[in-house]
Amino acid sequence: MFRHVKKKKVKGIIFRSMFESEVCKKLMDDKVFFEYETLTIPFTVPASYHTYVPDVVLGNGIIIEIKGHLTLANRDKHLYIQKQLPRLDIRFVLQNSKSKLYKGSKTTYAQWLDKHNFLWASKTIPQEWIDEESKEEPDRLFLKRKSKPHKYRSLDKYRKGKS
């Protein structure tokens, strides 16, 4: 029942997918500050509490989700988060923006993201996103401590370039 996830290690970081490792390796090569899967975002699916761990948080506060597949569960989760935490700036990097939502669908990943007002890019994080000014820090978010991954620190302690 469990799906095997192929992991990739690049410069000491273990990524959950080859695509994530490729996108983040470019950030590393370009010496762009980012943290990988350190932010924890609480959200509620009606009648239950959940958290979401974004793939990348840029130093300017932009949250990047790197997607090879944009499943129904992913789409629902992001709509809940968007409705509950509208100040978050979550953007997507798609492996293939022309992929269909499901077999037989006429809607592509890109069309779905456009419809729901999510910014997205293909294959890599655009330099414009990296160069954007810092965003206002949202509340109720917590970062995993690298030295103590079972403990969290408040996002207000997060500063560009510091862990």
mmCIF file of C-alpha atoms in Angstrom:
data_model
loop_
_atom_site.group_PDB
_atom_site.id
_atom_site.type_symbol
_atom_site.label_atom_id
_atom_site.label_comp_id
_atom_site.label_asym_id
_atom_site.label_seq_id
_atom_site.Cartn_x
_atom_site.Cartn_y
_atom_site.Cartn_z
ATOM 1 C CA MET A 1 0.000 0.000 0.000
ATOM 2 C CA PHE A 2 2.918 2.358 0.597
ATOM 3 C CA ARG A 3 4.359 4.129 -2.420
ATOM 4 C CA HIS A 4 8.138 3.977 -2.665
ATOM 5 C CA VAL A 5 9.591 7.440 -3.077
ATOM 6 C CA LYS A 6 12.965 7.666 -4.779
ATOM 7 C CA LYS A 7 15.126 10.079 -2.823
ATOM 8 C CA LYS A 8 18.102 12.057 -4.116
ATOM 9 C CA LYS A 9 20.930 13.532 -2.032
ATOM 10 C CA VAL A 10 22.526 16.752 -3.292
ATOM 11 C CA LYS A 11 25.138 18.703 -1.300
ATOM 12 C CA GLY A 12 24.064 17.091 1.958
ATOM 13 C CA ILE A 13 20.294 17.566 1.494
ATOM 14 C CA ILE A 14 18.036 14.577 0.868
ATOM 15 C CA PHE A 15 15.240 15.507 -1.533
ATOM 16 C CA ARG A 16 12.005 13.587 -1.920
ATOM 17 C CA SER A 17 12.213 13.495 -5.717
ATOM 18 C CA MET A 18 14.676 13.823 -8.539
ATOM 19 C CA PHE A 19 12.758 16.854 -9.854
ATOM 20 C CA GLU A 20 12.948 18.655 -6.495
ATOM 21 C CA SER A 21 16.693 17.947 -6.348
ATOM 22 C CA GLU A 22 17.200 19.369 -9.865
ATOM 23 C CA VAL A 23 15.302 22.595 -9.104
ATOM 24 C CA CYS A 24 17.048 23.107 -5.761
ATOM 25 C CA LYS A 25 20.495 22.251 -7.155
ATOM 26 C CA LYS A 26 20.116 25.210 -9.514
ATOM 27 C CA LEU A 27 19.362 27.437 -6.511
ATOM 28 C CA MET A 28 22.486 26.090 -4.803
ATOM 29 C CA ASP A 29 24.624 26.574 -7.916
ATOM 30 C CA ASP A 30 23.344 30.163 -8.196
ATOM 31 C CA LYS A 31 24.080 30.695 -4.472
ATOM 32 C CA VAL A 32 20.439 31.608 -3.718
ATOM 33 C CA PHE A 33 19.482 31.309 -0.054
ATOM 34 C CA PHE A 34 16.583 28.911 0.589
ATOM 35 C CA GLU A 35 15.492 26.332 3.106
ATOM 36 C CA TYR A 36 14.187 22.934 2.034
ATOM 37 C CA GLU A 37 11.133 21.537 3.826
ATOM 38 C CA THR A 38 11.650 23.572 6.995
ATOM 39 C CA LEU A 39 8.353 25.453 7.133
ATOM 40 C CA THR A 40 5.262 23.865 8.736
ATOM 41 C CA ILE A 41 1.915 25.442 7.844
ATOM 42 C CA PRO A 42 -1.171 24.444 9.853
ATOM 43 C CA PHE A 43 -4.498 24.233 8.029
ATOM 44 C CA THR A 44 -7.867 22.614 8.634
ATOM 45 C CA VAL A 45 -9.749 20.230 6.411
ATOM 46 C CA PRO A 46 -13.294 20.416 7.701
ATOM 47 C CA ALA A 47 -13.358 18.731 11.115
ATOM 48 C CA SER A 48 -9.651 17.850 11.241
ATOM 49 C CA TYR A 49 -6.306 19.585 11.763
ATOM 50 C CA HIS A 50 -3.394 19.135 9.345
ATOM 51 C CA THR A 51 -0.003 20.623 8.585
ATOM 52 C CA TYR A 52 1.721 21.215 5.274
ATOM 53 C CA VAL A 53 5.473 21.277 4.737
ATOM 54 C CA PRO A 54 6.352 23.300 1.619
ATOM 55 C CA ASP A 55 9.293 22.195 -0.488
ATOM 56 C CA VAL A 56 11.196 25.497 -0.578
ATOM 57 C CA VAL A 57 10.953 28.799 1.265
ATOM 58 C CA LEU A 58 12.999 31.520 -0.426
ATOM 59 C CA GLY A 59 14.780 34.116 1.678
ATOM 60 C CA ASN A 60 12.148 36.694 0.664
ATOM 61 C CA GLY A 61 9.324 34.592 2.150
ATOM 62 C CA ILE A 62 7.945 33.189 -1.117
ATOM 63 C CA ILE A 63 6.883 29.569 -0.660
ATOM 64 C CA ILE A 64 7.620 27.237 -3.583
ATOM 65 C CA GLU A 65 5.908 23.904 -4.146
ATOM 66 C CA ILE A 66 7.749 21.717 -6.685
ATOM 67 C CA LYS A 67 5.331 19.379 -8.432
ATOM 68 C CA GLY A 68 5.743 16.520 -10.841
ATOM 69 C CA HIS A 69 2.129 15.472 -10.222
ATOM 70 C CA LEU A 70 -0.652 17.783 -9.035
ATOM 71 C CA THR A 71 -3.022 15.265 -7.487
ATOM 72 C CA LEU A 72 -6.575 15.888 -6.323
ATOM 73 C CA ALA A 73 -5.367 15.716 -2.701
ATOM 74 C CA ASN A 74 -2.682 18.349 -3.450
ATOM 75 C CA ARG A 75 -5.181 20.611 -5.198
ATOM 76 C CA ASP A 76 -7.699 20.350 -2.346
ATOM 77 C CA LYS A 77 -4.991 20.997 0.264
ATOM 78 C CA HIS A 78 -3.807 24.141 -1.499
ATOM 79 C CA LEU A 79 -7.335 25.486 -1.869
ATOM 80 C CA TYR A 80 -7.897 25.013 1.896
ATOM 81 C CA ILE A 81 -4.597 26.745 2.683
ATOM 82 C CA GLN A 82 -5.306 29.571 0.223
ATOM 83 C CA LYS A 83 -8.711 30.186 1.818
ATOM 84 C CA GLN A 84 -7.482 29.946 5.435
ATOM 85 C CA LEU A 85 -4.143 31.759 5.044
ATOM 86 C CA PRO A 86 -4.607 34.177 2.120
ATOM 87 C CA ARG A 87 -1.488 36.200 3.010
ATOM 88 C CA LEU A 88 0.795 33.275 2.142
ATOM 89 C CA ASP A 89 2.533 33.586 -1.214
ATOM 90 C CA ILE A 90 2.605 29.982 -2.425
ATOM 91 C CA ARG A 91 3.848 29.412 -5.970
ATOM 92 C CA PHE A 92 4.366 26.270 -7.999
ATOM 93 C CA VAL A 93 7.162 24.952 -10.181
ATOM 94 C CA LEU A 94 5.766 22.290 -12.484
ATOM 95 C CA GLN A 95 7.683 19.520 -14.153
ATOM 96 C CA ASN A 96 5.151 19.560 -17.004
ATOM 97 C CA SER A 97 2.578 22.366 -17.039
ATOM 98 C CA LYS A 98 0.691 20.668 -19.889
ATOM 99 C CA SER A 99 -0.079 17.520 -17.874
ATOM 100 C CA LYS A 100 -3.795 16.888 -17.488
ATOM 101 C CA LEU A 101 -5.426 16.816 -14.032
ATOM 102 C CA TYR A 102 -6.492 13.217 -14.653
ATOM 103 C CA LYS A 103 -6.904 10.833 -17.560
ATOM 104 C CA GLY A 104 -9.513 12.242 -19.935
ATOM 105 C CA SER A 105 -9.431 15.745 -18.415
ATOM 106 C CA LYS A 106 -9.263 18.758 -20.700
ATOM 107 C CA THR A 107 -7.755 20.881 -17.913
ATOM 108 C CA THR A 108 -3.976 21.123 -17.553
ATOM 109 C CA TYR A 109 -2.082 21.756 -14.325
ATOM 110 C CA ALA A 110 -1.309 25.275 -15.566
ATOM 111 C CA GLN A 111 -4.975 26.019 -16.328
ATOM 112 C CA TRP A 112 -6.042 24.814 -12.879
ATOM 113 C CA LEU A 113 -3.398 26.964 -11.145
ATOM 114 C CA ASP A 114 -4.372 30.007 -13.250
ATOM 115 C CA LYS A 115 -8.047 29.472 -12.443
ATOM 116 C CA HIS A 116 -7.277 29.494 -8.716
ATOM 117 C CA ASN A 117 -4.883 32.471 -8.875
ATOM 118 C CA PHE A 118 -1.677 30.589 -8.102
ATOM 119 C CA LEU A 119 1.527 31.760 -9.744
ATOM 120 C CA TRP A 120 3.486 28.989 -11.440
ATOM 121 C CA ALA A 121 6.538 28.355 -13.585
ATOM 122 C CA SER A 122 7.868 25.454 -15.620
ATOM 123 C CA LYS A 123 10.916 23.420 -14.633
ATOM 124 C CA THR A 124 12.785 26.004 -12.523
ATOM 125 C CA ILE A 125 12.232 28.917 -10.161
ATOM 126 C CA PRO A 126 12.242 32.181 -12.156
ATOM 127 C CA GLN A 127 14.927 34.693 -11.246
ATOM 128 C CA GLU A 128 12.194 37.358 -10.821
ATOM 129 C CA TRP A 129 10.749 35.363 -7.921
ATOM 130 C CA ILE A 130 14.163 35.096 -6.300
ATOM 131 C CA ASP A 131 14.811 38.835 -6.756
ATOM 132 C CA GLU A 132 11.437 39.972 -5.345
ATOM 133 C CA GLU A 133 11.461 42.053 -2.177
ATOM 134 C CA SER A 134 10.711 40.322 1.126
ATOM 135 C CA LYS A 135 7.087 39.647 1.951
ATOM 136 C CA GLU A 136 5.364 40.442 5.229
ATOM 137 C CA GLU A 137 5.925 37.464 7.481
ATOM 138 C CA PRO A 138 2.694 35.528 8.021
ATOM 139 C CA ASP A 139 1.743 34.378 11.484
ATOM 140 C CA ARG A 140 0.952 30.891 12.864
ATOM 141 C CA LEU A 141 3.808 29.259 10.960
ATOM 142 C CA PHE A 142 6.659 27.282 12.425
ATOM 143 C CA LEU A 143 10.054 26.225 11.145
ATOM 144 C CA LYS A 144 11.688 22.889 11.900
ATOM 145 C CA ARG A 145 14.969 23.286 13.716
ATOM 146 C CA LYS A 146 17.796 21.768 11.693
ATOM 147 C CA SER A 147 19.702 20.770 14.831
ATOM 148 C CA LYS A 148 16.562 19.413 16.553
ATOM 149 C CA PRO A 149 14.115 18.357 13.816
ATOM 150 C CA HIS A 150 11.507 17.276 16.386
ATOM 151 C CA LYS A 151 11.289 20.875 17.701
ATOM 152 C CA TYR A 152 10.023 23.961 15.938
ATOM 153 C CA ARG A 153 10.835 27.664 16.014
ATOM 154 C CA SER A 154 8.383 30.451 15.327
ATOM 155 C CA LEU A 155 8.557 32.019 11.863
ATOM 156 C CA ASP A 156 9.179 35.419 13.459
ATOM 157 C CA LYS A 157 12.644 34.034 14.382
ATOM 158 C CA TYR A 158 13.321 33.303 10.705
ATOM 159 C CA ARG A 159 15.682 35.694 8.993
ATOM 160 C CA LYS A 160 17.246 35.572 5.566
ATOM 161 C CA GLY A 161 20.419 33.520 5.612
ATOM 162 C CA LYS A 162 20.151 32.367 9.234
ATOM 163 C CA SER A 163 18.991 29.036 10.624
#
